[in-house]
CSV table of C-alpha atoms in Angstrom, one decimal:
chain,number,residue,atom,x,y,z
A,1,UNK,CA,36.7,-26.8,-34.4
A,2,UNK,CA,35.8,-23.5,-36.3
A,3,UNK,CA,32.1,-24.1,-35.5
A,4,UNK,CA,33.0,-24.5,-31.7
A,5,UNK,CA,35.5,-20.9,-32.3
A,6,UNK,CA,32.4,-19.1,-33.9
A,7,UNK,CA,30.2,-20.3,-31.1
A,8,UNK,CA,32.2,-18.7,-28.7
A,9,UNK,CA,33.1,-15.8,-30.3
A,10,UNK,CA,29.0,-15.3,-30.9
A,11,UNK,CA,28.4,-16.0,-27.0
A,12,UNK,CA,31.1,-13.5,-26.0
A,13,UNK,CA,29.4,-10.8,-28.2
A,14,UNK,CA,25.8,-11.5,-27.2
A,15,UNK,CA,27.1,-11.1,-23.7
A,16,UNK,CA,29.0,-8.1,-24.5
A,17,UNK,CA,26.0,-6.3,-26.2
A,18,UNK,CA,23.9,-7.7,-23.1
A,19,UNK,CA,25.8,-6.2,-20.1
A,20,UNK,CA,26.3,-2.7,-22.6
A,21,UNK,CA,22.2,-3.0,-22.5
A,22,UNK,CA,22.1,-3.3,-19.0
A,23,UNK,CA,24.2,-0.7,-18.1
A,24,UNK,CA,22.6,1.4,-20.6
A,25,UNK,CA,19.4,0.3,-18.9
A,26,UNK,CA,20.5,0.4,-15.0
A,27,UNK,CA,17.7,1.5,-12.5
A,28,UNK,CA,18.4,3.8,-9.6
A,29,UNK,CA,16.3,4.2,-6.3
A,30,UNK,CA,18.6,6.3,-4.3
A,31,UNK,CA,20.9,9.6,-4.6
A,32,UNK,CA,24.9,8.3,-4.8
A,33,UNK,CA,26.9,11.7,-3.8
A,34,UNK,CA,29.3,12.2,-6.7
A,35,UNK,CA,29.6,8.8,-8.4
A,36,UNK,CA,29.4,8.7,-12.1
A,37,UNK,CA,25.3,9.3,-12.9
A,38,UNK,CA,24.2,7.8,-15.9
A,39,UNK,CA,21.0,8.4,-18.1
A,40,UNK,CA,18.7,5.8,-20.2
A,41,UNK,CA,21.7,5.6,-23.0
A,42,UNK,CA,24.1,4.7,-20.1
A,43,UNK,CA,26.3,7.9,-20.7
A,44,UNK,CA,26.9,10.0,-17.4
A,45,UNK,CA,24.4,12.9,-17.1
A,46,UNK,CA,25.8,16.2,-18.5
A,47,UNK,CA,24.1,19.1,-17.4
A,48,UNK,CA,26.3,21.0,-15.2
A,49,UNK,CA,25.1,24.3,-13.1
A,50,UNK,CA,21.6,23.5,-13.6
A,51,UNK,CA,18.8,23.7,-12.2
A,52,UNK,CA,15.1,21.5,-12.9
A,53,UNK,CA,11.5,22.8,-13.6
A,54,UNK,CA,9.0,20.6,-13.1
A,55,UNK,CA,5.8,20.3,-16.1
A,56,UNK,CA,2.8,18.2,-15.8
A,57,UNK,CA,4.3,15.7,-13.5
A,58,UNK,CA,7.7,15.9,-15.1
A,59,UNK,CA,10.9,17.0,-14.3
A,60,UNK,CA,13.0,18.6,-16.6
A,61,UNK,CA,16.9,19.0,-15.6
A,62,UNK,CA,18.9,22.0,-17.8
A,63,UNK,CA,22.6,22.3,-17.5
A,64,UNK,CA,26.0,23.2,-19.4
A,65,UNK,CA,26.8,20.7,-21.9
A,66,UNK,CA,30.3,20.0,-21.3
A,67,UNK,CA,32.9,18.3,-23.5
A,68,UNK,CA,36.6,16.9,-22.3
A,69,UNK,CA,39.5,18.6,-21.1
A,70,UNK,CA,39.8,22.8,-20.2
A,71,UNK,CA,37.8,23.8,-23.7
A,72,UNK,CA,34.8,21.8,-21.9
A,73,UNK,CA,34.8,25.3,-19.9
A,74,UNK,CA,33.2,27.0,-23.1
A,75,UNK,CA,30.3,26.8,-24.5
A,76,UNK,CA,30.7,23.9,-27.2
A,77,UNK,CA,27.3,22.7,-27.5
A,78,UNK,CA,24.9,24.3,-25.8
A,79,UNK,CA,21.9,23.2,-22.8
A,80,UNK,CA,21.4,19.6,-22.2
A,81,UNK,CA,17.9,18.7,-21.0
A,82,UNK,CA,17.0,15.6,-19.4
A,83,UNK,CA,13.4,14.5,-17.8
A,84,UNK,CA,12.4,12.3,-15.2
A,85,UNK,CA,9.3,10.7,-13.3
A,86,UNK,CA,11.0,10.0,-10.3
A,87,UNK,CA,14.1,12.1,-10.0
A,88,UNK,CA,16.9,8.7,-10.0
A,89,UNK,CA,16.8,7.9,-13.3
A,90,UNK,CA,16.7,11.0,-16.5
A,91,UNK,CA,15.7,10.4,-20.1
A,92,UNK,CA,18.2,12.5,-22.4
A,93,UNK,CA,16.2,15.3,-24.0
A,94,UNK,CA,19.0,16.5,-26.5
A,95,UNK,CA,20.3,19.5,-26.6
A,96,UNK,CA,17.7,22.4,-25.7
A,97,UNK,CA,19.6,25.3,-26.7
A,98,UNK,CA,22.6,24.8,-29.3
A,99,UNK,CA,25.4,27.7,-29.5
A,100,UNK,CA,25.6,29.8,-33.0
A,101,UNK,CA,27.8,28.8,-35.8
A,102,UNK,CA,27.7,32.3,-36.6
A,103,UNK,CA,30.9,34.3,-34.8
A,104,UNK,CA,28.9,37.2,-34.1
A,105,UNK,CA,26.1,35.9,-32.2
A,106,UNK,CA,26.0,36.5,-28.7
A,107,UNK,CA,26.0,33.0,-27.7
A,108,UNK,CA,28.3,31.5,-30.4
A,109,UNK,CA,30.3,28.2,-30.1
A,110,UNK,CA,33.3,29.1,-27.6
A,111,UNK,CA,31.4,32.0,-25.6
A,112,UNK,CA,30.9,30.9,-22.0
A,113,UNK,CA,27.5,30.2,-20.9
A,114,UNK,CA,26.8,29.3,-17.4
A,115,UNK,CA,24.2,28.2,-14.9
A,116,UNK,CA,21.1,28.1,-17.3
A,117,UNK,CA,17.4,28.1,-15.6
A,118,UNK,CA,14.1,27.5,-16.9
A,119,UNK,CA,10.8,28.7,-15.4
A,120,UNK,CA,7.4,28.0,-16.7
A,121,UNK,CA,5.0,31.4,-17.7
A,122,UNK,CA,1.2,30.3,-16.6
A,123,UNK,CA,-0.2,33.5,-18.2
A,124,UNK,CA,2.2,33.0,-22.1
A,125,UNK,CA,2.5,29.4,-21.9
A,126,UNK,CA,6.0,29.5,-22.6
A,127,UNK,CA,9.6,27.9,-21.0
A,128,UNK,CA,12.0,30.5,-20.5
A,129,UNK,CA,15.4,30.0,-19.9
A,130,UNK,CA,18.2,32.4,-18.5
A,131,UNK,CA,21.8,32.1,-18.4
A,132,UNK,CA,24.7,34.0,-17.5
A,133,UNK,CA,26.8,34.8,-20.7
A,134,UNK,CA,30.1,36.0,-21.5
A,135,UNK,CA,30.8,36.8,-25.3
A,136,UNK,CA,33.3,34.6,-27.4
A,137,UNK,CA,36.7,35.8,-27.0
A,138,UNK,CA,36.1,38.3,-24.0
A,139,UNK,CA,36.9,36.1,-21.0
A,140,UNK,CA,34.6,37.9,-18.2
A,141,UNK,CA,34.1,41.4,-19.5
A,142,UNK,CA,31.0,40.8,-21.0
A,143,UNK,CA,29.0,39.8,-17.4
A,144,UNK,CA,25.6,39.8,-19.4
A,145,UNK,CA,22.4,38.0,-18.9
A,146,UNK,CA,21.2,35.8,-21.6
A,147,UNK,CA,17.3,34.7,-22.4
A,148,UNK,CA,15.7,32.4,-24.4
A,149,UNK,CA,12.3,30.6,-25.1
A,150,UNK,CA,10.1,27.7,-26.1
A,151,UNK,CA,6.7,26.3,-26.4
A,152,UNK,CA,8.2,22.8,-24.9
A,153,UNK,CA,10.0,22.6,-22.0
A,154,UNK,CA,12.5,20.2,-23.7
A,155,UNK,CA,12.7,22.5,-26.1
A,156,UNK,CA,14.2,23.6,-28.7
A,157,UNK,CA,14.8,27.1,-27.2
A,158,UNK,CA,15.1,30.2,-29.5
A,159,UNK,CA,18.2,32.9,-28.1
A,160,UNK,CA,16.2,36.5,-27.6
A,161,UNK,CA,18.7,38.5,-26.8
A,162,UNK,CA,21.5,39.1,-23.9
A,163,UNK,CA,22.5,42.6,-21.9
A,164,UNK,CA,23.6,43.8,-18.5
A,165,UNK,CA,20.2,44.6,-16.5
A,166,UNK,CA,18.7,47.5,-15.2
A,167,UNK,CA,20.8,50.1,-16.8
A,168,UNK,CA,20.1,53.8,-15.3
A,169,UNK,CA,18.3,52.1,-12.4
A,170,UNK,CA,19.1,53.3,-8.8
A,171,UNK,CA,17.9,50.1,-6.3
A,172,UNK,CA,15.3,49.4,-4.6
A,173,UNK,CA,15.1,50.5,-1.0
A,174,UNK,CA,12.4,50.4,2.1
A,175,UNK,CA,10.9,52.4,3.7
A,176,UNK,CA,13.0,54.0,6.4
A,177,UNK,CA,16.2,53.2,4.7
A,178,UNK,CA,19.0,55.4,6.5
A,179,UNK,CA,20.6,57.6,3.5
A,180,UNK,CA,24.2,56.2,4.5
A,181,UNK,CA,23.3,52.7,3.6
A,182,UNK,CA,21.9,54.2,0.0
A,183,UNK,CA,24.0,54.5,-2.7
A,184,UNK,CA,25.3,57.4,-3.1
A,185,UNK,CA,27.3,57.4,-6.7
A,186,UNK,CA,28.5,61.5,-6.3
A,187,UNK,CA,30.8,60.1,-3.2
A,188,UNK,CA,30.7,56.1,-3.2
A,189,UNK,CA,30.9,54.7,0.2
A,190,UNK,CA,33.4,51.6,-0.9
A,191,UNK,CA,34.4,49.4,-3.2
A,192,UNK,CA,30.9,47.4,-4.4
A,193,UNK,CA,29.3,50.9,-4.9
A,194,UNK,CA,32.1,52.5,-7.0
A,195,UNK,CA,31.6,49.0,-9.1
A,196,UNK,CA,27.8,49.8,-9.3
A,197,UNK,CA,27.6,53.6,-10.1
A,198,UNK,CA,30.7,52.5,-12.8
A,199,UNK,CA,28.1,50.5,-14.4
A,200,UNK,CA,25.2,52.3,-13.9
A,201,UNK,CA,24.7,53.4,-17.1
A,202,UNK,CA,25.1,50.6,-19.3
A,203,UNK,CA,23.5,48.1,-16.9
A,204,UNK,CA,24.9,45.6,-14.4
A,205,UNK,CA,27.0,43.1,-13.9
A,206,UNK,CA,25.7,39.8,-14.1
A,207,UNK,CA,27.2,36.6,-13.3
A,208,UNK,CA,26.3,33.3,-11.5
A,209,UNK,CA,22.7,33.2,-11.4
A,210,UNK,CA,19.1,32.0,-10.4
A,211,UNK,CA,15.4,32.1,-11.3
A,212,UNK,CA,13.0,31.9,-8.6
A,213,UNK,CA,9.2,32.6,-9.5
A,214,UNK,CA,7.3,33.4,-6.1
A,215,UNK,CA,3.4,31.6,-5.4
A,216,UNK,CA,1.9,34.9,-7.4
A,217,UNK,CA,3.2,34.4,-10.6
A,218,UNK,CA,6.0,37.1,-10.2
A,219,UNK,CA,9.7,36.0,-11.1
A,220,UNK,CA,12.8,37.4,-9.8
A,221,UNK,CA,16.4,36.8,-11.4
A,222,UNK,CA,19.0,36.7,-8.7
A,223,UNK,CA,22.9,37.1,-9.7
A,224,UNK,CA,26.5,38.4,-8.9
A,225,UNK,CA,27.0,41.3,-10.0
A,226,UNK,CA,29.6,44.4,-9.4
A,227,UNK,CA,32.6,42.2,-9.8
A,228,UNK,CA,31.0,39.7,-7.8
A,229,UNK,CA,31.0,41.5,-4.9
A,230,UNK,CA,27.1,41.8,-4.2
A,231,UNK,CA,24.2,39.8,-4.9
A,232,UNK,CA,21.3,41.9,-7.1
A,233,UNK,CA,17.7,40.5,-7.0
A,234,UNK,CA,15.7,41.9,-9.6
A,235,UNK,CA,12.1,41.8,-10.8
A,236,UNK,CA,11.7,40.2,-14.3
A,237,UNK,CA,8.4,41.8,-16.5
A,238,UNK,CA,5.1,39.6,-16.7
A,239,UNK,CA,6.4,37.5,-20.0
A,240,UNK,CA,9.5,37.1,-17.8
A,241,UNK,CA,11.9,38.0,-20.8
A,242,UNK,CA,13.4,41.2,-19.6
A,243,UNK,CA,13.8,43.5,-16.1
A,244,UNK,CA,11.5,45.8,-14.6
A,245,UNK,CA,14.2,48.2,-12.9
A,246,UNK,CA,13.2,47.2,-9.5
A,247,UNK,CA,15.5,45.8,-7.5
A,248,UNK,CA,17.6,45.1,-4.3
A,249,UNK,CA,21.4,44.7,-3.3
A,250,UNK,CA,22.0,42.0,-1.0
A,251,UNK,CA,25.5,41.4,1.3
A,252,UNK,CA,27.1,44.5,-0.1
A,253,UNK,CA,30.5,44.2,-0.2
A,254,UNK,CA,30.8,40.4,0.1
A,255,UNK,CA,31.6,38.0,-2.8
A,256,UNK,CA,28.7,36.0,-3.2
A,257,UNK,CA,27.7,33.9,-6.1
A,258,UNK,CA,26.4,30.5,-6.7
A,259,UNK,CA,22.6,31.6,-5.6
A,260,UNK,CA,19.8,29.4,-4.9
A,261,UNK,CA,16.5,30.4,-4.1
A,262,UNK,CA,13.3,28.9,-1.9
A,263,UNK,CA,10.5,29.3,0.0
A,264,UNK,CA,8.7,27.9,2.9
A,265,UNK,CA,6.1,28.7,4.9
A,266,UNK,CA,6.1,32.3,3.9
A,267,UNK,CA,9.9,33.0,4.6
A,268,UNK,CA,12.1,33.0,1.3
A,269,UNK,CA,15.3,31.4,2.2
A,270,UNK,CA,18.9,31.4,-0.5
A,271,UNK,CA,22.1,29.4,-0.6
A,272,UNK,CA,25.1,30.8,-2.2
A,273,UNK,CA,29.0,30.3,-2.0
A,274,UNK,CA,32.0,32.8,-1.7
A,275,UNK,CA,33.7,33.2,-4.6
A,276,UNK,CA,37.0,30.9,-5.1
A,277,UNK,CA,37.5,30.4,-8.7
A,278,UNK,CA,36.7,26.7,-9.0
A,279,UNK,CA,37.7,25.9,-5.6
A,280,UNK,CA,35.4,24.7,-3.3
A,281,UNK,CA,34.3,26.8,0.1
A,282,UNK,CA,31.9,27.4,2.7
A,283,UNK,CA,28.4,27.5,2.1
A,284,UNK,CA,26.4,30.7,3.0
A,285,UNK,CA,23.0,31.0,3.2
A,286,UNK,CA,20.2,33.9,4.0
A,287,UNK,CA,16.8,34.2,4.6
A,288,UNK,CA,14.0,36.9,4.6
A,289,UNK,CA,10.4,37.5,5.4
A,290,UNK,CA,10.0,39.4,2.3
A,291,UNK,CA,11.5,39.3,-1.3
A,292,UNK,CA,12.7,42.9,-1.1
A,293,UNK,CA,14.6,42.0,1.8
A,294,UNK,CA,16.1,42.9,4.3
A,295,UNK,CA,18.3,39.7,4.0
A,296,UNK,CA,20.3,38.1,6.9
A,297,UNK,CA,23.5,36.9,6.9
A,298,UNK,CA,23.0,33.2,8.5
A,299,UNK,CA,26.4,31.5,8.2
A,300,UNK,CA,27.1,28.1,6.5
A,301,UNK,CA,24.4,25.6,6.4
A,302,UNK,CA,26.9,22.4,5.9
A,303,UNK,CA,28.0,20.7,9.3
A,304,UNK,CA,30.2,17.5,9.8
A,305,UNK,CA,33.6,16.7,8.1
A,306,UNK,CA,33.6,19.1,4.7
A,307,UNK,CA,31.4,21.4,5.7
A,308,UNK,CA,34.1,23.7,5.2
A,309,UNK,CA,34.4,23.1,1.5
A,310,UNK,CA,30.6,22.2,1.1
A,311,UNK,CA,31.9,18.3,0.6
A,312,UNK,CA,33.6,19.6,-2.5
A,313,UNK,CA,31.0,21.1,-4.4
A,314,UNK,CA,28.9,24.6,-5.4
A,315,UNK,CA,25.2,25.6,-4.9
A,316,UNK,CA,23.3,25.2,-8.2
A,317,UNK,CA,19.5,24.8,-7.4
A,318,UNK,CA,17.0,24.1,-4.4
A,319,UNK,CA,14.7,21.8,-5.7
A,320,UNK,CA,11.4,21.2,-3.8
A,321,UNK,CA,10.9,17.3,-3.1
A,322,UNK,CA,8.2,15.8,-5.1
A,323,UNK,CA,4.9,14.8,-2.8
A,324,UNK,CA,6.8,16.2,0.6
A,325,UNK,CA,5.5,19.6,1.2
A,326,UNK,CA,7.9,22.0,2.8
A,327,UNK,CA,10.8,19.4,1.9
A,328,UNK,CA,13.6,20.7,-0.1
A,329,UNK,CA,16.8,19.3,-2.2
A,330,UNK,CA,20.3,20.6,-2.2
A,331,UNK,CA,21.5,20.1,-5.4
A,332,UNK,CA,25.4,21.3,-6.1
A,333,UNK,CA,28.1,20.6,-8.5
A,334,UNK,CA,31.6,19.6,-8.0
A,335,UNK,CA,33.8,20.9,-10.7
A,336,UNK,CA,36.5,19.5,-12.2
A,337,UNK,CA,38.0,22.4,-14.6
A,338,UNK,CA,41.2,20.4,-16.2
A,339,UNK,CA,38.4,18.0,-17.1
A,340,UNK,CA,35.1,19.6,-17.2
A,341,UNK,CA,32.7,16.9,-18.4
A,342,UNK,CA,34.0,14.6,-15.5
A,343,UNK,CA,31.9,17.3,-13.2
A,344,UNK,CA,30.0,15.3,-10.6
A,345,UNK,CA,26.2,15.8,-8.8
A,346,UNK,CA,25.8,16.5,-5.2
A,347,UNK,CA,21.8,15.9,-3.9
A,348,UNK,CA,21.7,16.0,-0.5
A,349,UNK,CA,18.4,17.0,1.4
A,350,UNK,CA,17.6,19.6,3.5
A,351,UNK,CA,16.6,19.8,7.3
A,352,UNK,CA,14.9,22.3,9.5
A,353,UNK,CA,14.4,23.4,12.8
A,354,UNK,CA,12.2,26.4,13.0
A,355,UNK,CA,13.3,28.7,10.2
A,356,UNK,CA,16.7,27.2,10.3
A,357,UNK,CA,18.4,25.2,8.0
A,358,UNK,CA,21.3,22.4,8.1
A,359,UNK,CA,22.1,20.3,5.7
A,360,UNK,CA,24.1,17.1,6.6
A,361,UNK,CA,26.5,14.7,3.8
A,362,UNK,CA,25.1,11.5,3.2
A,363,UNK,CA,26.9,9.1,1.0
A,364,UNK,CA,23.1,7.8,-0.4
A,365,UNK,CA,19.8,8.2,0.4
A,366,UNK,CA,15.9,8.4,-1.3
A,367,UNK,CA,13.2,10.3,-0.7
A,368,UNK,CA,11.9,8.4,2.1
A,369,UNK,CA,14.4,10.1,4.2
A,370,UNK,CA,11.6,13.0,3.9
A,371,UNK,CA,8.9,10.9,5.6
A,372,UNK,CA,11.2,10.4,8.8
């Protein structure tokens, strides 16, 4: 009797670790809008307010590491980095970036640190990631930019240094610019410019953010800046670790953040969202014919039921679709502050008419949607 007992205790446990193997070990072929995602260790992929860089036929996925319940807000851990072949299924990298023991670094455990990107340098070889940061213990005062490198794009990344850019820096403007839409810091026009000459000498504001390196080699950083009433795009340097001073304002005036920036066929195209706490809301999105603008104002790209709410999640990244030229990926987050680490994944793809762009819900698709 006991050998029958211990033979069927022994089956139940080979079939426990079994089915643990094959979840740990399930396949994907498709894109499953905001189901739990799950890597090669079978744990659901945590890499919030990303965004992916591609290496050598890999992709590389960076996000916020989050942990359970409101403190998952903070910075706990760090960057998460996962790669993939294929895009479905991710490999967990480890942490790229770790927060700071050490209280008085700029990116120690507790600071918030959001919506990291990494771009590859051609000319210095190296990964470079920035990230919005907010110091430990300051809320959103701080509204800094963070940067950080490596020789690998899994990492580990070493933290440079943070700061508000382009302090002492008047914008960007073309040719034939009338005066009244310049800022004018003596007698600001409104709101957004009060914020910006306020800040003008220590640098700007910088909040929800992007990197977006253009086909020459030159990198921009995009972000929310003067209390997240106006976009900034600014040059970054050759190495890509700092600012040049030049830049642009974009939607003066009108809470933007969330950006994501592309380009196709020679028009340079961004997605954003208004600026609702952790509530979901329209879409917007803007396009250009040059990177110093101007930008238009295009309205929300979402149509159907929840287009209003972008389906419940936020622009993170446009990702351009492997093989598919001129193809593009929506990817956005839906957040779940009480909770943060049950944040899901929203990949949905992009279509065009002209140099329009929708973008339509699908409850699952692949990449063979691009060959339709």
């Amino acid at each position: 009797m006991n050998k029958r007992i211990n033979f069927i205790l022994c089956f139940l446990t080979l079939s426990l670790l079994a089915c643990q193997l094959a979840s740990a070990q399930q396949k994907y072929a498709s894109f499953t809008q905001g189901k739990i995602w799950k890597d090669d260790k079978g744990v659901h992929i945590n890499a919030h307010g990303g965004g992916i860089v591609e290496h050598k036929g890999t992709y590389y996925w960076f996000g916020e590491h989050k942990i359970e319940g409101e403190k998952g807000n903070t910075a706990q851990v760090g960057v998460h980095c996962y790669s993939s072949k294929d895009l479905y299924n991710w490999k967990d990298e480890g942490i790229a970036l770790s927060v700071s023991d050490d209280l008085k670094s700029d990116i120690a455990r507790g600071c918030i640190l959001e919506r990291p990107k990494v771009v590859y340098n051609k000319k210095t070889k190296k990964f470079v990631m920035w990230f919005h940061l907010e110091l430990l213990g300051k809320s959103y005062e701080a509204a800094r930019s963070g940067v950080a490198v490596a020789d690998k794009p899994n990492g580990p990344y070493t933290f440079i240094k943070s700061y508000r850019p382009n302090a002492g820096k008047m914008p960007f403007y073309a040719e034939g610019t009338p005066e009244a839409e310049k800022v004018n810091c003596e007698n600001p026009a409104n709101k957004s410019d009060g914020f910006f000459c306020r800040d003008f000498p220590g640098g700007q504001m910088a909040r929800d953010m992007t990197v977006f390196v253009d086909d020459d080699g030159k990198a921009y950083h995009v972000f929310s800046s003067e209390e997240n009433f106006t976009l900034h795009l600014a040059e970054l340097s050759p190495d890509y670790l700092s600012h040049t001073g030049k830049f642009i304002r974009i939607y003066v005036g009108h809470q933007t953040e969330a950006p994501a920036l592309f380009k196709k066929n020679g028009t340079y195209y961004m997605v954003g969202s208004g600026c609702t706490g952790w509530a979901p809301n329209p879409a917007r999105w803007f396009k250009a014919s040059s990177i110093w603008g101007p930008w238009t104002y295009m309205g929300n790209p979402c149509q159907g039921p929840g287009a209003n709410i972008t389906y419940g999640g936020q622009s993170t990244h446009i990702l351009p679709a492997p093989g598919k030229k001129g193809d593009f990926i929506f990817m956005a987050d839906k957040w779940e502050p009480k909770n943060a680490i049950d944040g899901r994944y929203l990949w949905l793809p992009i279509k065009f008419e002209g140099d329009k762009l929708t973008i339509n819900w699908q409850d699952e698709w692949n990449l063979s949607t691009f060959n339709k």
